[in-house]
CSV table of C-alpha atoms in Angstrom, one decimal:
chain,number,residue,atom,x,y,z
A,1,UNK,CA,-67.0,-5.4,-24.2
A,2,UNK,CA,-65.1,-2.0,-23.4
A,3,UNK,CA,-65.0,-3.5,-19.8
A,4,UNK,CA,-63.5,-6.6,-20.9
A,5,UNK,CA,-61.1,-4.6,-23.0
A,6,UNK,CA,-59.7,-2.6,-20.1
A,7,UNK,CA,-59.4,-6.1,-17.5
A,8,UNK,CA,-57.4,-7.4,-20.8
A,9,UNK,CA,-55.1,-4.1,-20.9
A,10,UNK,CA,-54.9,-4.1,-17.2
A,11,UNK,CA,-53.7,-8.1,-17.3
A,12,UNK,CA,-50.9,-6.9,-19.9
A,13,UNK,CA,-49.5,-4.0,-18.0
A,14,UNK,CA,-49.5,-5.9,-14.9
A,15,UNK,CA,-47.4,-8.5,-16.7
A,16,UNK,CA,-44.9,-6.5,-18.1
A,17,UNK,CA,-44.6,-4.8,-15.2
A,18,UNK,CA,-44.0,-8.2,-13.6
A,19,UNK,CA,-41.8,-8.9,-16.3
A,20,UNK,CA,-39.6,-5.9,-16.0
A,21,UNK,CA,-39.0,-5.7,-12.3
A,22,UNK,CA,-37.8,-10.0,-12.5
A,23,UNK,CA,-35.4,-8.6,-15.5
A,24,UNK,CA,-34.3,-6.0,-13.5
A,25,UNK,CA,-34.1,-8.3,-10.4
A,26,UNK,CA,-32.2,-10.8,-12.3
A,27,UNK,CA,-29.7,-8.5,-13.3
A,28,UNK,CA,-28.9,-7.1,-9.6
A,29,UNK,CA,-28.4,-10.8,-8.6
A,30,UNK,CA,-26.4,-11.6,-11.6
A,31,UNK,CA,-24.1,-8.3,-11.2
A,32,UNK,CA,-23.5,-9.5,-7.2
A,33,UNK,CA,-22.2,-13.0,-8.5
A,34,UNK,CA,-20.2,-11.5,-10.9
A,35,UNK,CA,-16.1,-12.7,-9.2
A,36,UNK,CA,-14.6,-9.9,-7.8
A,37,UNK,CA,-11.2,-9.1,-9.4
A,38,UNK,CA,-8.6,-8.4,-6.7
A,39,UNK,CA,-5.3,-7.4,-8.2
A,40,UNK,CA,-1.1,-7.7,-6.6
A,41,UNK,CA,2.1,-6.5,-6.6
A,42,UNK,CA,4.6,-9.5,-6.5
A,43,UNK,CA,5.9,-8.0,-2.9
A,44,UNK,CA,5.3,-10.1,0.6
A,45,UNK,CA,2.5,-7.4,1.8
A,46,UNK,CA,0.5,-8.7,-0.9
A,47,UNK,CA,-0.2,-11.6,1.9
A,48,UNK,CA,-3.3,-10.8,3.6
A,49,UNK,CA,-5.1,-10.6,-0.3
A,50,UNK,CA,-3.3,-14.3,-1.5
A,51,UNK,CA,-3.7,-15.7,1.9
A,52,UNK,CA,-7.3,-14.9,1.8
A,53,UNK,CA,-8.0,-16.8,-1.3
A,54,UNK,CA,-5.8,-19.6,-0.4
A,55,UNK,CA,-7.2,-20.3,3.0
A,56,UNK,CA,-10.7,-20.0,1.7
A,57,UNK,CA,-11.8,-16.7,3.5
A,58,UNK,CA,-13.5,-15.4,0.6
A,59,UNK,CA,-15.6,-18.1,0.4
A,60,UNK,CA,-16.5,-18.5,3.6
A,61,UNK,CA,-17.7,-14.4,4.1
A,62,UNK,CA,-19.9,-15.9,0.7
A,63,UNK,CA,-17.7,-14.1,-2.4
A,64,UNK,CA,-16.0,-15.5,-5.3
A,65,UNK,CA,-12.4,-13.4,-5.4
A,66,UNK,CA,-10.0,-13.8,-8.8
A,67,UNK,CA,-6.7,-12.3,-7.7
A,68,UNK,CA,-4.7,-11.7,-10.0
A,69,UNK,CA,-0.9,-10.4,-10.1
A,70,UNK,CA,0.1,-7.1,-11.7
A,71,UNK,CA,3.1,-5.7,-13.3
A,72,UNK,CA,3.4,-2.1,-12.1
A,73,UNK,CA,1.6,0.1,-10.0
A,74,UNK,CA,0.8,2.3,-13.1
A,75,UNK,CA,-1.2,-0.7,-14.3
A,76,UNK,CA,-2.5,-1.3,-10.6
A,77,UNK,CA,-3.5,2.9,-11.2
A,78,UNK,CA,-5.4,2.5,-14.4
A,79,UNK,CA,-6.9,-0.7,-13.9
A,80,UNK,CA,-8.6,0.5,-10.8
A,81,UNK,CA,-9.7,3.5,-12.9
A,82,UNK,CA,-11.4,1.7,-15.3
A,83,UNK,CA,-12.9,-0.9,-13.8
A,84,UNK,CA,-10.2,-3.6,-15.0
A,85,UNK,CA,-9.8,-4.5,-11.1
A,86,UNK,CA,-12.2,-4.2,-8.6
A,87,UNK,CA,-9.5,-3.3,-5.9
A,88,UNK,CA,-6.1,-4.1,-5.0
A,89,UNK,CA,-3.4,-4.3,-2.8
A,90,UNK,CA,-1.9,-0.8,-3.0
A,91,UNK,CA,0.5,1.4,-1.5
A,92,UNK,CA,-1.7,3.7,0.5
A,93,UNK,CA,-0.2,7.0,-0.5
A,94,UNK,CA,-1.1,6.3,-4.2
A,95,UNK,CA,-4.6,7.2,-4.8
A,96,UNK,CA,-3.6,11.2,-2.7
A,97,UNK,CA,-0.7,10.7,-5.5
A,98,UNK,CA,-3.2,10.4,-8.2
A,99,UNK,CA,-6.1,12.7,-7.2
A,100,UNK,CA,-3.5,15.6,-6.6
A,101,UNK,CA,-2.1,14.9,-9.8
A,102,UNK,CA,1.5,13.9,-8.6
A,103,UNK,CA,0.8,10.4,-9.8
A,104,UNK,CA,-2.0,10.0,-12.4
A,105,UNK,CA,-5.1,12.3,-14.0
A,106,UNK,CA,-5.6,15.3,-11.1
A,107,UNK,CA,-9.2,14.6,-9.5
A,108,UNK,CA,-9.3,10.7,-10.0
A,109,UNK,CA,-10.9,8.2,-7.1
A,110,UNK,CA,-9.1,5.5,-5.9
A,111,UNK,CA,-10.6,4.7,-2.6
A,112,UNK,CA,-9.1,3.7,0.4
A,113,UNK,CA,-11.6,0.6,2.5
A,114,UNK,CA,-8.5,-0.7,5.2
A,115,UNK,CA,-5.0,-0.5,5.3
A,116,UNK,CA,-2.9,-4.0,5.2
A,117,UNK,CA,0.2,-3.7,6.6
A,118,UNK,CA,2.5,-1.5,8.4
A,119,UNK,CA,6.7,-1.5,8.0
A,120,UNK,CA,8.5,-4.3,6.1
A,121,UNK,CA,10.4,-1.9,3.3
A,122,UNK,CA,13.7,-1.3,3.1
A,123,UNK,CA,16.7,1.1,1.5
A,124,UNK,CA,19.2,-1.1,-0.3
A,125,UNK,CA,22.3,0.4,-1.7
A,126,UNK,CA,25.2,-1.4,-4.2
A,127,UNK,CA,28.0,-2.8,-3.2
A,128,UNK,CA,29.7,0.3,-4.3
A,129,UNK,CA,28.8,1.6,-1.3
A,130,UNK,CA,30.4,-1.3,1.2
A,131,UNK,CA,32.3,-0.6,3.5
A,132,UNK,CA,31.6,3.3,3.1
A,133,UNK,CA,27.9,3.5,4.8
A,134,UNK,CA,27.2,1.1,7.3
A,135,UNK,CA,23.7,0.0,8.4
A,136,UNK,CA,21.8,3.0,10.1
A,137,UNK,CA,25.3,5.2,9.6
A,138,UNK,CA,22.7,8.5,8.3
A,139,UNK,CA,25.9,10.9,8.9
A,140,UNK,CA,28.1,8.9,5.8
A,141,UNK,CA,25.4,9.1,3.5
A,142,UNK,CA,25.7,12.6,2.1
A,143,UNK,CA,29.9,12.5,1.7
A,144,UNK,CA,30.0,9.1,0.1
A,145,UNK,CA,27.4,10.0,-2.5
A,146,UNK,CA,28.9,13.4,-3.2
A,147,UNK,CA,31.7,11.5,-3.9
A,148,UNK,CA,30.5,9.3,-5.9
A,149,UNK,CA,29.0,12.2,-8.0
A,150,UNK,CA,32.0,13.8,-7.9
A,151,UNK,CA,34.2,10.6,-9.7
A,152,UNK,CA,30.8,9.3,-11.5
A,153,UNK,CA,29.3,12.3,-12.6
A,154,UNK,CA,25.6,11.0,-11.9
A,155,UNK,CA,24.1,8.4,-8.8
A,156,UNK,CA,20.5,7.0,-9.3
A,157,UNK,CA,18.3,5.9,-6.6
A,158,UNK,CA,14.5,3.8,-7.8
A,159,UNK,CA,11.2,4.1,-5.9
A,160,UNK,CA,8.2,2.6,-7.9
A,161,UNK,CA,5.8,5.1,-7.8
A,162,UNK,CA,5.7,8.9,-8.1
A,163,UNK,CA,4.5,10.2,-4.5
A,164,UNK,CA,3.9,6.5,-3.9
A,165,UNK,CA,5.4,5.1,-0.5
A,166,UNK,CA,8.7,4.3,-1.3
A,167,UNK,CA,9.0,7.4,-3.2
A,168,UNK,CA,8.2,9.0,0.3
A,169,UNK,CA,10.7,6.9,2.3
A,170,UNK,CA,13.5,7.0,0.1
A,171,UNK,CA,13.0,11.4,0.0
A,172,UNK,CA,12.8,11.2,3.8
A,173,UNK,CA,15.9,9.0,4.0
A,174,UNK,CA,17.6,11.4,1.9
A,175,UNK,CA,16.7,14.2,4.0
A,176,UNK,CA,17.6,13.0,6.9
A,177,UNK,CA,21.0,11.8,5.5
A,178,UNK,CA,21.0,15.7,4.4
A,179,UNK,CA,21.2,14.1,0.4
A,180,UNK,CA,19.7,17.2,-2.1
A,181,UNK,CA,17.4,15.0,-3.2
A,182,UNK,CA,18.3,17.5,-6.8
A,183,UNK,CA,22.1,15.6,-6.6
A,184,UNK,CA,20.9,13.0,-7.7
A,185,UNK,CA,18.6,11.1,-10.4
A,186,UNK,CA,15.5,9.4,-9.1
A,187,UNK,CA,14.2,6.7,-11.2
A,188,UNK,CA,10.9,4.7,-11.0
A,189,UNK,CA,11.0,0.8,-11.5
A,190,UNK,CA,8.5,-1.9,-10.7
A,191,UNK,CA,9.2,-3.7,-7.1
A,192,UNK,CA,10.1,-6.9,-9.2
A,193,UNK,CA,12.7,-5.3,-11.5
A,194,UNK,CA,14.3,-3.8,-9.1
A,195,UNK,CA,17.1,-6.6,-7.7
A,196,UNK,CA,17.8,-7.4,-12.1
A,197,UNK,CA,17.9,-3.7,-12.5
A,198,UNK,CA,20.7,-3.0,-9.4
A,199,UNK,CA,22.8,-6.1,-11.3
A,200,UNK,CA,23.5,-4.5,-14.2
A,201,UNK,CA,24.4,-1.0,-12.8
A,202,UNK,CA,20.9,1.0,-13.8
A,203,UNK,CA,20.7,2.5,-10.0
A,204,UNK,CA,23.1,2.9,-6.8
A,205,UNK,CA,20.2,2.3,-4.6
A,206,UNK,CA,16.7,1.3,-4.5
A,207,UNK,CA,13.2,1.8,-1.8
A,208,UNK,CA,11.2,-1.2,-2.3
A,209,UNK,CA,9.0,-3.7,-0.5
A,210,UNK,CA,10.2,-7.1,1.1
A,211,UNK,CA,11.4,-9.5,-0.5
A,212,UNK,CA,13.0,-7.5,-2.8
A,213,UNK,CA,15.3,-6.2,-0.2
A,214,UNK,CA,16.1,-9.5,1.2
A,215,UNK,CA,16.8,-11.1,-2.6
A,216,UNK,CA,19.2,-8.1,-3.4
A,217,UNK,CA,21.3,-9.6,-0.4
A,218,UNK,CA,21.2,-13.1,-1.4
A,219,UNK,CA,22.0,-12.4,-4.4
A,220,UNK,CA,24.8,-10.6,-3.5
A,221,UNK,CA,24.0,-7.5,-5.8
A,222,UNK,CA,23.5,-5.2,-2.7
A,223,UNK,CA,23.3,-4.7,1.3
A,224,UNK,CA,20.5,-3.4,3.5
A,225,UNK,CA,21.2,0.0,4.5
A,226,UNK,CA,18.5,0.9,6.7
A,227,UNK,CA,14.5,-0.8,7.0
A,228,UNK,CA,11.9,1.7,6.6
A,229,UNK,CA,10.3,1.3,10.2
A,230,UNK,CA,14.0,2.5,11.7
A,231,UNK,CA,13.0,5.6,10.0
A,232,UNK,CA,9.0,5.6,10.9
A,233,UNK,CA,8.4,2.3,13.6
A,234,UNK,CA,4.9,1.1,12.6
A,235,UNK,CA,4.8,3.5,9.4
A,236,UNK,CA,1.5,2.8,7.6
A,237,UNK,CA,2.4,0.7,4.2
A,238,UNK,CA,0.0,-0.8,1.6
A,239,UNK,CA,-4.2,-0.4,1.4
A,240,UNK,CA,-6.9,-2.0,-0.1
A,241,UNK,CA,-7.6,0.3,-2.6
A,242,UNK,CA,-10.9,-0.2,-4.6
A,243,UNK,CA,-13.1,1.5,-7.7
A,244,UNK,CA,-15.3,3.9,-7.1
A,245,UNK,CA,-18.1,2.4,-8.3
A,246,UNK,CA,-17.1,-1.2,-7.1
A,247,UNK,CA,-17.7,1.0,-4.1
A,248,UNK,CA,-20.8,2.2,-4.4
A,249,UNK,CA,-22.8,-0.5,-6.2
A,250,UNK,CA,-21.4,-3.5,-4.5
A,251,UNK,CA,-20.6,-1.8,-1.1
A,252,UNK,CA,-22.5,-5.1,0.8
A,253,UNK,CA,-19.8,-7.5,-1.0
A,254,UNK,CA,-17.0,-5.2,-0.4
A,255,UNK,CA,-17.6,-5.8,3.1
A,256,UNK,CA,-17.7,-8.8,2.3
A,257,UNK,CA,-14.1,-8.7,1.2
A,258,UNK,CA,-12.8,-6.8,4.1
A,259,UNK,CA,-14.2,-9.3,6.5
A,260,UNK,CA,-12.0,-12.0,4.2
A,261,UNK,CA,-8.9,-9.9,4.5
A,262,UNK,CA,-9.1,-9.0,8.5
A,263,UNK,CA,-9.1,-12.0,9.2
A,264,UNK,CA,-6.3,-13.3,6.8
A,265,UNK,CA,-4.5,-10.0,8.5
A,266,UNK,CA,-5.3,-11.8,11.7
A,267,UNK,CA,-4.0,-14.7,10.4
A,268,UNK,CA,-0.7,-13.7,9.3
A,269,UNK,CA,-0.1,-11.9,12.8
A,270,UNK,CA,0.4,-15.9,14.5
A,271,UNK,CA,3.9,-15.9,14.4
A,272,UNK,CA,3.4,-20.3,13.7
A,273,UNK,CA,1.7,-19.3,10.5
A,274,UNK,CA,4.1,-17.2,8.6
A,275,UNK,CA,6.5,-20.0,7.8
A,276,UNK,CA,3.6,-21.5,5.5
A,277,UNK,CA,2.4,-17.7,4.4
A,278,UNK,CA,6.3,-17.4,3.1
A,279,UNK,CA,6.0,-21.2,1.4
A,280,UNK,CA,2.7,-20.3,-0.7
A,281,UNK,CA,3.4,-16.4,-1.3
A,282,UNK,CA,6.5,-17.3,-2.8
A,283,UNK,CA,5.5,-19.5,-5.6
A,284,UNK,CA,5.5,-18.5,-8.9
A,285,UNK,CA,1.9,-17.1,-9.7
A,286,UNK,CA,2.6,-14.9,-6.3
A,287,UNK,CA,5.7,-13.6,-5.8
A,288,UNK,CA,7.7,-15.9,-7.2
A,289,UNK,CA,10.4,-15.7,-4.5
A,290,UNK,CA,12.9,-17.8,-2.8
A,291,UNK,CA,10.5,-19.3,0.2
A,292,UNK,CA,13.2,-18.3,2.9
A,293,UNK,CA,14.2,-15.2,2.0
A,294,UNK,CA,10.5,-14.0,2.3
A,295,UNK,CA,10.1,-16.4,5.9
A,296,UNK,CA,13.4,-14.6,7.2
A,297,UNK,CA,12.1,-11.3,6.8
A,298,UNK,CA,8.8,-11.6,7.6
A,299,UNK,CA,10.1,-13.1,11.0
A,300,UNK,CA,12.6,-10.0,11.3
A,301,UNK,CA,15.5,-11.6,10.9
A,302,UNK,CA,17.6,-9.3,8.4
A,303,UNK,CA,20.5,-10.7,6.9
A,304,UNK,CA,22.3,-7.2,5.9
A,305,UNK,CA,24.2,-8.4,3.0
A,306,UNK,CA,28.0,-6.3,2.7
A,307,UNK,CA,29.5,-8.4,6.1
A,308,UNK,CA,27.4,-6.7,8.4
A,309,UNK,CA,25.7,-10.1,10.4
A,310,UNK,CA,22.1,-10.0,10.9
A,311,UNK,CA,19.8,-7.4,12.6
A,312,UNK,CA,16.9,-8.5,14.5
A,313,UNK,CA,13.5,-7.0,14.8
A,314,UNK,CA,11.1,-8.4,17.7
A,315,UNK,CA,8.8,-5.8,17.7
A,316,UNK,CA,9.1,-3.2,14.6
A,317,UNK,CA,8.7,-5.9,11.8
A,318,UNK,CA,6.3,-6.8,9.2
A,319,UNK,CA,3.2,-6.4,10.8
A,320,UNK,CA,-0.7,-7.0,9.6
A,321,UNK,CA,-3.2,-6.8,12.4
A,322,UNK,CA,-1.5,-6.0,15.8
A,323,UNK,CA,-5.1,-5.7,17.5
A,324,UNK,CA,-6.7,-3.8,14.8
A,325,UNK,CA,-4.3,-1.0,15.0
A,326,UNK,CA,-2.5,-1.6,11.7
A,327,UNK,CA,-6.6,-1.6,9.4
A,328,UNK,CA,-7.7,1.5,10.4
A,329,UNK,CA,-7.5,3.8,7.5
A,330,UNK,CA,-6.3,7.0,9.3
A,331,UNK,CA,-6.9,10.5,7.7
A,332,UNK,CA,-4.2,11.8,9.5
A,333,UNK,CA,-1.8,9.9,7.5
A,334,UNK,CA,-3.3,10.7,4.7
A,335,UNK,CA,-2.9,14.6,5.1
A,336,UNK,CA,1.1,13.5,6.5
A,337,UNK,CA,1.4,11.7,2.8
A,338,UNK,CA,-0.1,14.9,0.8
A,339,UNK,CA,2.3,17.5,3.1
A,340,UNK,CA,5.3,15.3,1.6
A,341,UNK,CA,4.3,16.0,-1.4
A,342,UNK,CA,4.4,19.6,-1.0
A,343,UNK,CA,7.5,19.2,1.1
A,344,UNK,CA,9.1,17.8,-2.0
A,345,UNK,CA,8.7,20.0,-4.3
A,346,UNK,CA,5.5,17.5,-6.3
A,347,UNK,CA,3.2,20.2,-5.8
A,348,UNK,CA,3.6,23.8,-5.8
A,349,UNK,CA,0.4,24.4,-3.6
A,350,UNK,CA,-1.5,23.0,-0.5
A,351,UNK,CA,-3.9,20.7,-1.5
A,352,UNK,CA,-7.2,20.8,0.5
A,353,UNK,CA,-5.8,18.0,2.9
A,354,UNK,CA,-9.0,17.4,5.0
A,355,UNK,CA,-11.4,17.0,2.0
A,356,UNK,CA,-9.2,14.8,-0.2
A,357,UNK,CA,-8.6,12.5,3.0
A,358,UNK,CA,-12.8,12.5,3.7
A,359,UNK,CA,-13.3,12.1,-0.3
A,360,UNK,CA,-10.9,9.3,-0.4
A,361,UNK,CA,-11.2,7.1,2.9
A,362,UNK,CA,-13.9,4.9,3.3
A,363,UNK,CA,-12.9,5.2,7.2
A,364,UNK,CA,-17.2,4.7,8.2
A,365,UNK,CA,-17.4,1.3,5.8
A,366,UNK,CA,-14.4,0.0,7.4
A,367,UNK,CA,-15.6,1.2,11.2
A,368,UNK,CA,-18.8,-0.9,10.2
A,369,UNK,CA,-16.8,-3.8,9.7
A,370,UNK,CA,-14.8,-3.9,12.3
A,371,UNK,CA,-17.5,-3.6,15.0
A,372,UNK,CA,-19.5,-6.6,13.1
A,373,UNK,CA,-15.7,-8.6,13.8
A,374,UNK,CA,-15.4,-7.2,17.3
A,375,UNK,CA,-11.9,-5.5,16.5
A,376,UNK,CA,-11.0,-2.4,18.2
A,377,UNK,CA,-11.1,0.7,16.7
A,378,UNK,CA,-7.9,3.0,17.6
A,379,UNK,CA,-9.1,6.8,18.8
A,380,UNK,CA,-5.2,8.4,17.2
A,381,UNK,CA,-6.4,9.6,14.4
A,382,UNK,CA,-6.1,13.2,13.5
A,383,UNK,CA,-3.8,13.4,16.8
A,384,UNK,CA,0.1,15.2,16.4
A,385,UNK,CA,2.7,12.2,15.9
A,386,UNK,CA,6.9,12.2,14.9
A,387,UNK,CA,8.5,10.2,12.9
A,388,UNK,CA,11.3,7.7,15.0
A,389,UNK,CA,14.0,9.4,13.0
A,390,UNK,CA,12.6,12.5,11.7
A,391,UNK,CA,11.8,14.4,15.6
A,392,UNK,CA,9.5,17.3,13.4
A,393,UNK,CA,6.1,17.4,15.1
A,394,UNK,CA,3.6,16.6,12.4
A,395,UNK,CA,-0.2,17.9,13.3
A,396,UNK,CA,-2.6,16.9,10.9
A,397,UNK,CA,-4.8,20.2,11.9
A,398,UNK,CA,-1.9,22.2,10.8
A,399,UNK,CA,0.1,20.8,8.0
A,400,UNK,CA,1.5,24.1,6.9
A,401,UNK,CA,3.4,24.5,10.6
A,402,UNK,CA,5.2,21.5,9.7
A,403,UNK,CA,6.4,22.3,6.1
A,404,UNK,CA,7.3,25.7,7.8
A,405,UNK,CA,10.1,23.7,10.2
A,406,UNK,CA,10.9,21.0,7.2
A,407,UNK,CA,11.1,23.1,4.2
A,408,UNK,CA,14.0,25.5,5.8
């Protein structure tokens, strides 16, 4: 009997052990079907995320992707936090903005799994300023907007995120145009506010990503004074930025994700395809855009806006891909984002560049991916680069050489 008693226990145990590995095994699978919620800012480098769920990418690398469109980068920020999103499309600077503490809660992950795009912002002043700064005219900035302070008593300028990217090219431009950056009030307004915002006289002059640019022309409320890669030629732009534990738990679907994304990037970089890229992005769940402002633009044809004709870009534009070149998540441009900070006055001490940058970049994940897709992987990184304006040597080994030269 005793023996029959313990081939009895034995049978129970073994089934509940059965039991609670299928439970627990049911639950992993169920977790890895879960969608995957991909979130946008209404701007035309949100492409390579739309165009991957509208050509079916997702599907096809075996994910089920809910994009979904955003109303601020503060609400991109939190909702990464939490969980909310999964990832985004991001400006890349933001999550260095947010762990330093320029731009969130000081020692919070966002992290970086491929960068998206490269130029395609721009600088667009009122038409107060017509006629008084031409396009690329850096040496009129500075006595037109004194001058304006002088008579107005205060100009504003928008970015849309503290220590975000436009936040960093707007500060450049201004240093460069030798603007104290302290003359004047620095606002922050989401991308899509920004063209309603310049028509009703809340700011002079605004850093934002294409279309917005574009729209403030053919609206008339305001002409393109200079495009971001004039100041920086193939400046890194947005990321995809994903939670940490989205991360961590689900890293075999993430690369899942990225494969879906390269090769939307890859996509977008046929110059035949960007026509009907600029027809679907510009619909109202996307951007909700005029179709040919975003097409022009994204083909480098810049109408200027204030009489000055067109400028044309043929190799400087709006790029995603270019060989691979453009996805590689570069610490190097990480630690160049952090030393702006610095530079401008967001933090009063050197962060620990090198650490935040290997904390934050996922830079082996996406090297694993790229070599299961075959696309190259550049060998720059961590190398000394300029700026196409800016001349200043910038080594990533040695930010504080650089701030020595900038911050005289």
């Amino acid at each position: 009997m005793k023996k029959l008693n313990k081939q009895i226990a034995s049978l129970i145990t073994t089934s509940i052990l059965t039991m609670v590995v299928a439970l627990v095994s049911f639950s992993s699978n169920a977790q890895s079907k879960e969608p995957i919620k991909l979130g946008f800012i209404p701007l035309t480098d949100c492409s390579p995320i739309v165009m991957a769920k509208e050509l079916g990418l997702f599907k096809k690398y075996g994910v089920e992707v809910i994009v979904t469109k955003e109303s601020s980068w503060a609400n991109v920020r939190d909702k990464i936090l939490t969980g909310e999103l999964d990832g985004a499309h991001c400006l890349y600077t933001m999550p260095f903005s947010v762990y330093t503490g320029v731009g969130g809660k000081a020692g919070s992950e966002m992290k970086i799994a491929m960068m998206l795009s490269e130029n395609g912002q721009a600088i667009t002043l009122s038409n107060d300023f017509c006629g008084k700064v031409a396009f690329k005219q850096m040496n009129k900035i500075a006595p037109v907007v004194a001058a304006k302070i002088k008579a107005e008593k205060e100009v504003t300028f928008a970015m849309t995120f503290p220590g975000g990217t436009h936040d960093l090219w707007l500060r450049n431009w201004m240093a460069i145009a030798g603007l104290n950056q302290k003359a004047v009030k620095i606002i922050t307004i989401p991308p899509p506010q920004m063209v309603a915002n310049m028509k009703v006289g809340n700011m002079d002059g605004f850093c934002v990503g294409e279309p917005w640019g574009g729209v403030a022309v053919k609206q008339g409320v305001g002409f393109t004074q200079i495009a971001t890669q004039d100041i920086w030629k193939d400046h890194p732009e947005k990321a995809l930025v994903v939670n940490k534990e989205f991360s961590e738990d689900r890293k075999e679907d993430l690369k899942k994700v990225m494969k879906a994304i390269m090769e939307a990037c890859m996509w977008l970089d046929v110059p035949a395809n960007r026509k009907k890229a600029a027809s679907i992005i510009g619909k109202a769940p996307y951007v909700n855009a005029p179709a040919d402002v975003i097409e022009n633009r994204l083909m480098g044809n810049y109408d200027l806006g204030c009489n000055q004709g067109t400028e044309i870009y043929d190799n400087d534009y709006m790029v995603f891909y270019k060989g691979g070149t453009v996805n590689y998540p570069r610490k190097s441009y990480a630690i160049w984002a952090m030393a702006q900070f610095v530079r401008f006055g967001y933090l009063k001490d050197a962060p620990n560049y090198k650490a935040i940058a290997d904390k934050l970049i996922l830079q082996d994940l996406y090297e694993e991916v790229a070599k299961s897709m075959k696309v190259k992987i550049p060998t720059d990184d961590m190398k000394p680069f300029s700026l196409t304006m800016d001349k200043t040597l910038f080594d990533p080994s040695n930010p504080a050489a650089y701030l020595k030269v900038v911050k005289k």
